[in-house]
């Protein structure tokens, strides 16, 4: 969808045009602009929901987090293509070490306007203030049941 660029200064016009060109690079099969990305920061979770993992908790292999620098570089590249919103997911992202540091880095990337997270909420009280201070803008709590079984 073209943007009206009339009345802008030369610098503003150039920047708007550059952004418009980059943003047109990421579209889905219905020709909708893609401006968000979901990133799984861990495969671990503090719950054992049957649809997610039928393995016993003690039977897990060692966790391999994506390195912070790799996540950062992927988001940097995505931002140049028009991605402006990032949603951190998992597993359960709150079990990820140094999550607040990652959020802080991602919010500092030019073009990234929002970093959000989907969580089951069980550890949210422990980390909410730190994540907010790091720049987390939104949290989606997704918990299928409050029954312990």
XYZ file of N, CA, C and O in Angstrom:
596
model
N 0.850 -1.160 0.000
C 0.000 0.000 0.000
C 0.904 1.234 0.000
O 1.687 1.440 0.914
N 0.821 2.096 -1.025
C 1.667 3.279 -1.090
C 1.325 4.285 0.004
O 0.189 4.404 0.428
N 2.354 5.001 0.420
C 2.196 6.026 1.445
C 2.345 7.389 0.780
O 3.197 7.563 -0.097
N 1.531 8.371 1.169
C 1.634 9.715 0.627
C 2.898 10.366 1.183
O 3.019 10.598 2.374
N 3.835 10.672 0.311
C 5.122 11.222 0.724
C 5.262 12.693 0.369
O 6.335 13.262 0.538
N 4.198 13.315 -0.113
C 4.290 14.726 -0.480
C 4.374 15.597 0.758
O 3.839 15.275 1.807
N 5.064 16.706 0.645
C 5.176 17.655 1.738
C 6.255 17.317 2.755
O 6.381 17.988 3.766
N 7.042 16.290 2.516
C 8.108 15.914 3.443
C 9.420 16.568 3.026
O 9.655 16.830 1.841
N 10.287 16.788 3.998
C 11.627 17.278 3.674
C 12.367 16.189 2.910
O 11.960 15.024 2.910
N 13.465 16.573 2.272
C 14.226 15.597 1.485
C 14.683 14.424 2.353
O 14.570 13.264 1.968
N 15.180 14.720 3.558
C 15.643 13.659 4.459
C 14.482 12.762 4.888
O 14.592 11.537 4.849
N 13.378 13.383 5.284
C 12.213 12.604 5.713
C 11.668 11.777 4.559
O 11.262 10.628 4.730
N 11.656 12.361 3.353
C 11.172 11.644 2.175
C 12.048 10.420 1.898
O 11.562 9.321 1.682
N 13.363 10.633 1.924
C 14.297 9.533 1.661
C 14.115 8.412 2.673
O 14.056 7.236 2.313
N 14.010 8.778 3.936
C 13.829 7.768 4.990
C 12.495 7.046 4.839
O 12.419 5.825 4.945
N 11.434 7.788 4.582
C 10.109 7.174 4.417
C 10.096 6.262 3.198
O 9.533 5.162 3.236
N 10.720 6.692 2.127
C 10.770 5.882 0.907
C 11.571 4.603 1.147
O 11.174 3.526 0.717
N 12.703 4.753 1.842
C 13.530 3.570 2.152
C 12.740 2.580 2.984
O 12.718 1.387 2.708
N 12.051 3.084 3.997
C 11.259 2.206 4.856
C 10.135 1.556 4.064
O 9.859 0.371 4.209
N 9.497 2.312 3.203
C 8.405 1.775 2.388
C 8.926 0.662 1.483
O 8.296 -0.377 1.348
N 10.091 0.859 0.896
C 10.665 -0.161 0.021
C 11.005 -1.420 0.795
O 10.727 -2.528 0.357
N 11.614 -1.257 2.004
C 11.952 -2.419 2.807
C 10.702 -3.159 3.244
O 10.634 -4.367 3.208
N 9.708 -2.417 3.666
C 8.500 -3.040 4.192
C 7.794 -3.860 3.131
O 7.108 -4.813 3.440
N 7.958 -3.498 1.886
C 7.286 -4.255 0.838
C 7.963 -5.597 0.590
O 7.454 -6.420 -0.141
N 9.113 -5.837 1.221
C 9.826 -7.092 1.013
C 9.208 -8.265 1.758
O 9.383 -9.395 1.357
N 8.521 -8.027 2.852
C 7.947 -9.113 3.630
C 6.429 -9.081 3.524
O 5.775 -8.257 4.147
N 5.895 -9.989 2.729
C 4.449 -10.118 2.591
C 4.093 -11.595 2.641
O 4.892 -12.461 2.284
N 2.877 -11.875 3.102
C 2.446 -13.270 3.136
C 1.793 -13.645 1.803
O 1.768 -12.837 0.867
N 1.281 -14.845 1.719
C 0.708 -15.328 0.457
C -0.574 -14.593 0.071
O -1.039 -14.721 -1.056
N -1.145 -13.820 0.991
C -2.326 -13.001 0.692
C -1.931 -11.543 0.448
O -2.763 -10.653 0.461
N -0.629 -11.287 0.278
C -0.072 -9.968 -0.007
C -0.259 -8.976 1.138
O -0.312 -7.777 0.920
N -0.337 -9.501 2.354
C -0.404 -8.632 3.539
C 1.014 -8.391 4.037
O 1.838 -9.295 4.046
N 1.246 -7.153 4.445
C 2.556 -6.789 4.962
C 2.814 -7.505 6.291
O 1.946 -7.553 7.155
N 3.994 -8.059 6.447
C 4.393 -8.712 7.691
C 5.249 -7.730 8.478
O 6.296 -7.297 8.007
N 4.769 -7.369 9.675
C 5.523 -6.416 10.491
C 5.798 -6.951 11.889
O 6.170 -6.214 12.780
N 5.593 -8.249 12.084
C 5.842 -8.834 13.395
C 6.569 -10.163 13.246
O 6.552 -10.789 12.180
N 7.213 -10.573 14.340
C 7.939 -11.838 14.353
C 7.799 -12.470 15.726
O 7.912 -11.782 16.737
N 7.558 -13.762 15.742
C 7.526 -14.530 16.990
C 8.848 -15.285 17.086
O 9.269 -15.922 16.131
N 9.463 -15.210 18.260
C 10.741 -15.883 18.468
C 10.641 -16.750 19.709
O 10.346 -16.261 20.799
N 10.904 -18.036 19.540
C 10.944 -18.947 20.669
C 12.326 -18.855 21.301
O 13.329 -19.166 20.659
N 12.373 -18.403 22.553
C 13.665 -18.189 23.208
C 14.111 -19.397 24.025
O 15.236 -19.413 24.519
N 13.250 -20.390 24.167
C 13.617 -21.631 24.848
C 12.585 -22.704 24.526
O 11.454 -22.402 24.179
N 13.006 -23.954 24.650
C 12.051 -25.052 24.502
C 11.599 -25.572 25.866
O 10.780 -26.467 25.954
N 12.122 -24.991 26.926
C 11.798 -25.411 28.286
C 10.528 -24.756 28.793
O 10.158 -23.676 28.367
N 9.898 -25.440 29.743
C 8.707 -24.911 30.389
C 8.685 -25.419 31.823
O 9.245 -26.471 32.125
N 8.033 -24.658 32.692
C 7.917 -25.079 34.085
C 6.640 -25.879 34.332
O 6.384 -26.314 35.439
N 5.842 -26.092 33.287
C 4.650 -26.933 33.366
C 4.808 -28.098 32.401
O 5.618 -28.056 31.488
N 4.032 -29.117 32.585
C 4.090 -30.287 31.709
C 2.721 -30.520 31.075
O 2.102 -31.552 31.278
N 2.242 -29.576 30.330
C 0.947 -29.713 29.664
C 1.004 -30.873 28.675
O 1.973 -31.007 27.929
N -0.029 -31.684 28.641
C -0.015 -32.900 27.839
C 0.108 -32.621 26.345
O 0.771 -33.352 25.621
N -0.503 -31.555 25.850
C -0.425 -31.277 24.418
C 0.951 -30.753 24.024
O 1.347 -30.826 22.874
N 1.672 -30.207 24.966
C 2.970 -29.611 24.687
C 4.099 -30.624 24.858
O 5.026 -30.668 24.079
N 4.012 -31.418 25.900
C 5.087 -32.350 26.186
C 4.561 -33.504 27.017
O 4.200 -33.330 28.173
N 4.548 -34.660 26.430
C 4.089 -35.832 27.171
C 5.236 -36.528 27.906
O 5.017 -37.470 28.646
N 6.471 -36.026 27.697
C 7.622 -36.615 28.380
C 7.641 -36.196 29.838
O 7.264 -35.080 30.174
N 8.117 -37.072 30.712
C 8.306 -36.642 32.106
C 9.352 -35.540 32.170
O 10.279 -35.495 31.367
N 9.215 -34.638 33.120
C 10.114 -33.495 33.255
C 11.560 -33.933 33.424
O 12.466 -33.290 32.925
N 11.801 -35.037 34.099
C 13.172 -35.499 34.347
C 13.808 -36.111 33.112
O 15.004 -36.332 33.094
N 13.030 -36.367 32.070
C 13.531 -37.019 30.872
C 13.991 -36.025 29.799
O 14.251 -36.397 28.682
N 14.115 -34.755 30.153
C 14.480 -33.750 29.166
C 15.973 -33.771 28.864
O 16.791 -33.962 29.745
N 16.289 -33.542 27.623
C 17.680 -33.385 27.223
C 18.140 -31.996 27.648
O 17.326 -31.112 27.890
N 19.451 -31.761 27.706
C 19.920 -30.415 28.055
C 19.342 -29.367 27.104
O 19.241 -29.589 25.904
N 18.967 -28.257 27.669
C 18.344 -27.185 26.903
C 19.387 -26.448 26.069
O 20.490 -26.194 26.532
N 19.018 -26.123 24.857
C 19.883 -25.320 24.003
C 19.127 -24.045 23.640
O 18.292 -24.056 22.760
N 19.429 -22.972 24.365
C 18.838 -21.677 24.068
C 19.468 -21.134 22.789
O 20.661 -21.322 22.578
N 18.699 -20.413 21.996
C 19.387 -19.680 20.926
C 20.236 -18.584 21.574
O 19.797 -17.936 22.523
N 21.445 -18.424 21.119
C 22.348 -17.433 21.702
C 21.758 -16.034 21.564
O 21.143 -15.711 20.551
N 21.953 -15.216 22.588
C 21.424 -13.852 22.572
C 21.919 -13.094 21.349
O 21.157 -12.399 20.691
N 23.178 -13.244 21.000
C 23.719 -12.514 19.847
C 23.049 -12.962 18.544
O 22.858 -12.153 17.634
N 22.673 -14.244 18.448
C 21.983 -14.719 17.239
C 20.570 -14.162 17.154
O 20.126 -13.747 16.088
N 19.870 -14.168 18.276
C 18.518 -13.591 18.294
C 18.606 -12.120 17.926
O 17.825 -11.617 17.107
N 19.569 -11.422 18.491
C 19.761 -10.003 18.209
C 19.998 -9.767 16.718
O 19.387 -8.887 16.110
N 20.870 -10.555 16.120
C 21.181 -10.381 14.699
C 19.987 -10.689 13.806
O 19.769 -10.003 12.796
N 19.212 -11.691 14.150
C 18.009 -12.019 13.371
C 17.010 -10.861 13.449
O 16.431 -10.454 12.437
N 16.814 -10.325 14.643
C 15.876 -9.217 14.805
C 16.396 -7.966 14.095
O 15.612 -7.237 13.470
N 17.686 -7.717 14.151
C 18.266 -6.587 13.404
C 17.947 -6.713 11.921
O 17.514 -5.752 11.281
N 18.175 -7.887 11.366
C 17.910 -8.112 9.942
C 16.413 -7.959 9.642
O 16.036 -7.341 8.650
N 15.578 -8.506 10.509
C 14.131 -8.404 10.304
C 13.665 -6.955 10.352
O 12.783 -6.547 9.587
N 14.260 -6.159 11.221
C 13.886 -4.742 11.337
C 14.181 -4.000 10.039
O 13.415 -3.116 9.646
N 15.257 -4.361 9.355
C 15.555 -3.693 8.077
C 14.558 -4.072 7.000
O 14.454 -3.394 5.986
N 13.818 -5.158 7.231
C 12.797 -5.599 6.270
C 11.392 -5.162 6.672
O 10.417 -5.607 6.088
N 11.301 -4.321 7.697
C 10.006 -3.772 8.073
C 9.369 -4.376 9.298
O 8.288 -3.961 9.695
N 10.000 -5.356 9.919
C 9.452 -5.919 11.152
C 9.631 -4.885 12.265
O 10.736 -4.383 12.470
N 8.541 -4.573 12.956
C 8.615 -3.582 14.027
C 8.134 -4.123 15.370
O 8.288 -3.473 16.387
N 7.534 -5.326 15.359
C 7.019 -5.914 16.595
C 7.589 -7.315 16.767
O 7.584 -8.116 15.836
N 8.052 -7.582 17.978
C 8.630 -8.880 18.316
C 7.831 -9.466 19.470
O 7.528 -8.772 20.439
N 7.479 -10.756 19.367
C 6.826 -11.468 20.468
C 7.725 -12.623 20.865
O 8.074 -13.476 20.052
N 8.133 -12.643 22.138
C 8.972 -13.715 22.666
C 8.077 -14.815 23.207
O 7.138 -14.559 23.958
N 8.370 -16.045 22.803
C 7.584 -17.202 23.219
C 8.535 -18.301 23.659
O 9.735 -18.102 23.740
N 8.010 -19.478 23.894
C 8.823 -20.617 24.263
C 8.158 -21.873 23.755
O 7.433 -21.809 22.772
N 8.309 -22.850 24.496
C 8.360 -23.153 25.887
C 7.790 -22.005 26.714
O 6.836 -21.346 26.344
N 8.417 -21.824 27.823
C 8.051 -20.738 28.738
C 9.209 -19.749 28.766
O 10.277 -20.052 29.310
N 9.056 -18.562 28.158
C 10.176 -17.635 28.061
C 10.742 -17.188 29.403
O 11.926 -16.856 29.488
N 9.946 -17.210 30.455
C 10.442 -16.748 31.761
C 11.445 -17.701 32.406
O 12.104 -17.329 33.371
N 11.603 -18.909 31.878
C 12.642 -19.800 32.405
C 13.982 -19.559 31.696
O 14.997 -20.115 32.089
N 13.984 -18.710 30.692
C 15.200 -18.365 29.946
C 16.096 -17.472 30.791
O 15.653 -16.453 31.332
N 17.360 -17.839 30.912
C 18.323 -17.008 31.618
C 18.547 -15.705 30.847
O 18.556 -15.702 29.615
N 18.711 -14.612 31.555
C 19.021 -13.312 30.972
C 17.950 -12.791 30.017
O 18.252 -12.070 29.068
N 16.693 -13.138 30.274
C 15.609 -12.686 29.398
C 15.493 -11.161 29.393
O 15.306 -10.553 28.340
N 15.614 -10.531 30.545
C 15.508 -9.071 30.611
C 16.625 -8.408 29.799
O 16.396 -7.389 29.133
N 17.802 -8.976 29.830
C 18.913 -8.443 29.032
C 18.584 -8.537 27.540
O 18.812 -7.590 26.777
N 18.030 -9.668 27.124
C 17.634 -9.841 25.728
C 16.574 -8.810 25.340
O 16.670 -8.176 24.291
N 15.570 -8.621 26.194
C 14.520 -7.635 25.922
C 15.145 -6.250 25.765
O 14.814 -5.503 24.835
N 16.055 -5.903 26.642
C 16.720 -4.607 26.582
C 17.466 -4.423 25.264
O 17.406 -3.350 24.644
N 18.172 -5.429 24.828
C 18.892 -5.352 23.556
C 17.930 -5.184 22.380
O 18.160 -4.363 21.491
N 16.853 -5.964 22.385
C 15.914 -5.924 21.265
C 15.197 -4.586 21.171
O 14.958 -4.082 20.073
N 14.861 -3.999 22.307
C 14.170 -2.707 22.283
C 15.084 -1.585 21.800
O 14.600 -0.532 21.391
N 16.383 -1.816 21.807
C 17.327 -0.816 21.327
C 17.603 -0.875 19.836
O 18.312 -0.029 19.299
N 17.047 -1.849 19.154
C 17.276 -1.982 17.715
C 16.423 -0.955 16.970
O 15.207 -0.902 17.174
N 17.034 -0.137 16.116
C 16.259 0.837 15.346
C 15.170 0.145 14.525
O 15.424 -0.864 13.859
N 13.964 0.676 14.596
C 12.830 0.108 13.868
C 11.957 -0.798 14.713
O 10.800 -1.035 14.379
N 12.487 -1.313 15.813
C 11.684 -2.166 16.690
C 10.895 -1.268 17.632
O 11.468 -0.567 18.457
N 9.572 -1.282 17.478
C 8.697 -0.417 18.253
C 8.105 -1.117 19.471
O 7.696 -0.456 20.417
N 8.045 -2.446 19.424
C 7.401 -3.158 20.532
C 7.999 -4.550 20.698
O 8.177 -5.276 19.724
N 8.300 -4.884 21.940
C 8.683 -6.248 22.298
C 7.631 -6.723 23.289
O 7.369 -6.072 24.299
N 7.001 -7.853 22.979
C 5.943 -8.433 23.808
C 6.337 -9.872 24.141
O 7.322 -10.405 23.619
N 5.552 -10.507 25.006
C 5.868 -11.875 25.425
C 4.584 -12.643 25.700
O 3.628 -12.092 26.232
N 4.578 -13.918 25.345
C 3.513 -14.835 25.726
C 4.068 -15.756 26.798
O 5.142 -16.329 26.628
N 3.343 -15.886 27.912
C 3.811 -16.667 29.055
C 2.652 -17.408 29.688
O 1.492 -17.037 29.505
N 2.962 -18.445 30.456
C 1.909 -19.100 31.234
C 1.652 -18.338 32.534
O 0.701 -18.606 33.239
N 2.510 -17.390 32.870
C 2.297 -16.494 33.992
C 2.768 -16.982 35.344
O 2.752 -16.220 36.313
N 3.229 -18.220 35.440
C 3.588 -18.758 36.752
C 4.788 -18.047 37.385
O 4.904 -18.007 38.602
N 5.667 -17.494 36.588
C 6.856 -16.787 37.094
C 6.776 -15.279 36.881
O 7.746 -14.564 37.124
N 5.636 -14.796 36.434
C 5.510 -13.387 36.064
C 5.721 -12.436 37.239
O 6.388 -11.411 37.097
N 5.206 -12.766 38.401
C 5.364 -11.889 39.565
C 6.849 -11.680 39.895
O 7.253 -10.591 40.297
N 7.645 -12.701 39.680
C 9.078 -12.629 39.992
C 9.842 -11.718 39.025
O 10.781 -11.032 39.420
N 9.428 -11.693 37.761
C 10.215 -11.001 36.736
C 9.538 -9.786 36.106
O 10.158 -9.087 35.297
N 8.292 -9.501 36.424
C 7.535 -8.438 35.744
C 8.218 -7.079 35.812
O 8.353 -6.383 34.795
N 8.641 -6.652 36.977
C 9.248 -5.318 37.133
C 10.540 -5.208 36.325
O 10.782 -4.202 35.651
N 11.361 -6.234 36.384
C 12.630 -6.237 35.653
C 12.391 -6.177 34.147
O 13.078 -5.442 33.418
N 11.409 -6.930 33.666
C 11.108 -6.947 32.237
C 10.519 -5.615 31.775
O 10.838 -5.128 30.692
N 9.681 -5.030 32.599
C 9.119 -3.715 32.253
C 10.237 -2.682 32.152
O 10.284 -1.890 31.209
N 11.149 -2.707 33.114
C 12.282 -1.772 33.098
C 13.169 -1.991 31.869
O 13.766 -1.048 31.348
N 13.219 -3.229 31.381
C 14.033 -3.552 30.204
C 13.357 -3.116 28.906
O 13.999 -3.094 27.859
N 12.056 -2.797 28.974
C 11.362 -2.314 27.778
C 10.250 -3.196 27.265
O 9.687 -2.912 26.208
N 9.919 -4.264 27.983
C 8.815 -5.115 27.553
C 7.525 -4.308 27.600
O 7.203 -3.695 28.615
N 6.775 -4.292 26.496
C 5.584 -3.450 26.398
C 4.283 -4.186 26.686
O 3.325 -3.585 27.140
N 4.244 -5.475 26.386
C 2.986 -6.195 26.480
C 3.225 -7.647 26.877
O 4.223 -8.232 26.488
N 2.282 -8.183 27.644
C 2.356 -9.585 28.069
C 1.020 -10.239 27.783
O -0.036 -9.700 28.106
N 1.070 -11.413 27.176
C -0.117 -12.223 26.957
C 0.036 -13.461 27.838
O 0.996 -14.198 27.707
N -0.916 -13.639 28.773
C -0.884 -14.812 29.647
C -1.771 -15.872 29.025
O -2.964 -15.644 28.821
N -1.198 -17.003 28.737
C -1.912 -18.102 28.099
C -1.764 -19.341 28.983
O -0.718 -19.965 29.010
N -2.822 -19.655 29.699
C -2.812 -20.796 30.602
C -4.123 -21.535 30.404
O -5.196 -20.984 30.628
N -4.051 -22.789 29.986
C -5.256 -23.522 29.613
C -6.123 -23.933 30.788
O -7.309 -24.131 30.640
N -5.529 -24.090 31.953
C -6.303 -24.550 33.093
C -5.671 -24.074 34.371
O -4.464 -23.898 34.469
N -6.501 -23.880 35.367
C -6.004 -23.553 36.703
C -6.050 -24.777 37.605
O -5.681 -24.687 38.765
N -6.481 -25.909 37.069
C -6.513 -27.142 37.839
C -5.107 -27.717 37.918
O -4.419 -27.843 36.912
N -4.668 -28.115 39.119
C -3.312 -28.653 39.251
C -3.113 -29.983 38.520
O -2.013 -30.326 38.171
N -4.160 -30.737 38.269
C -4.006 -32.016 37.561
C -4.166 -31.766 36.100
O -3.892 -32.425 35.233
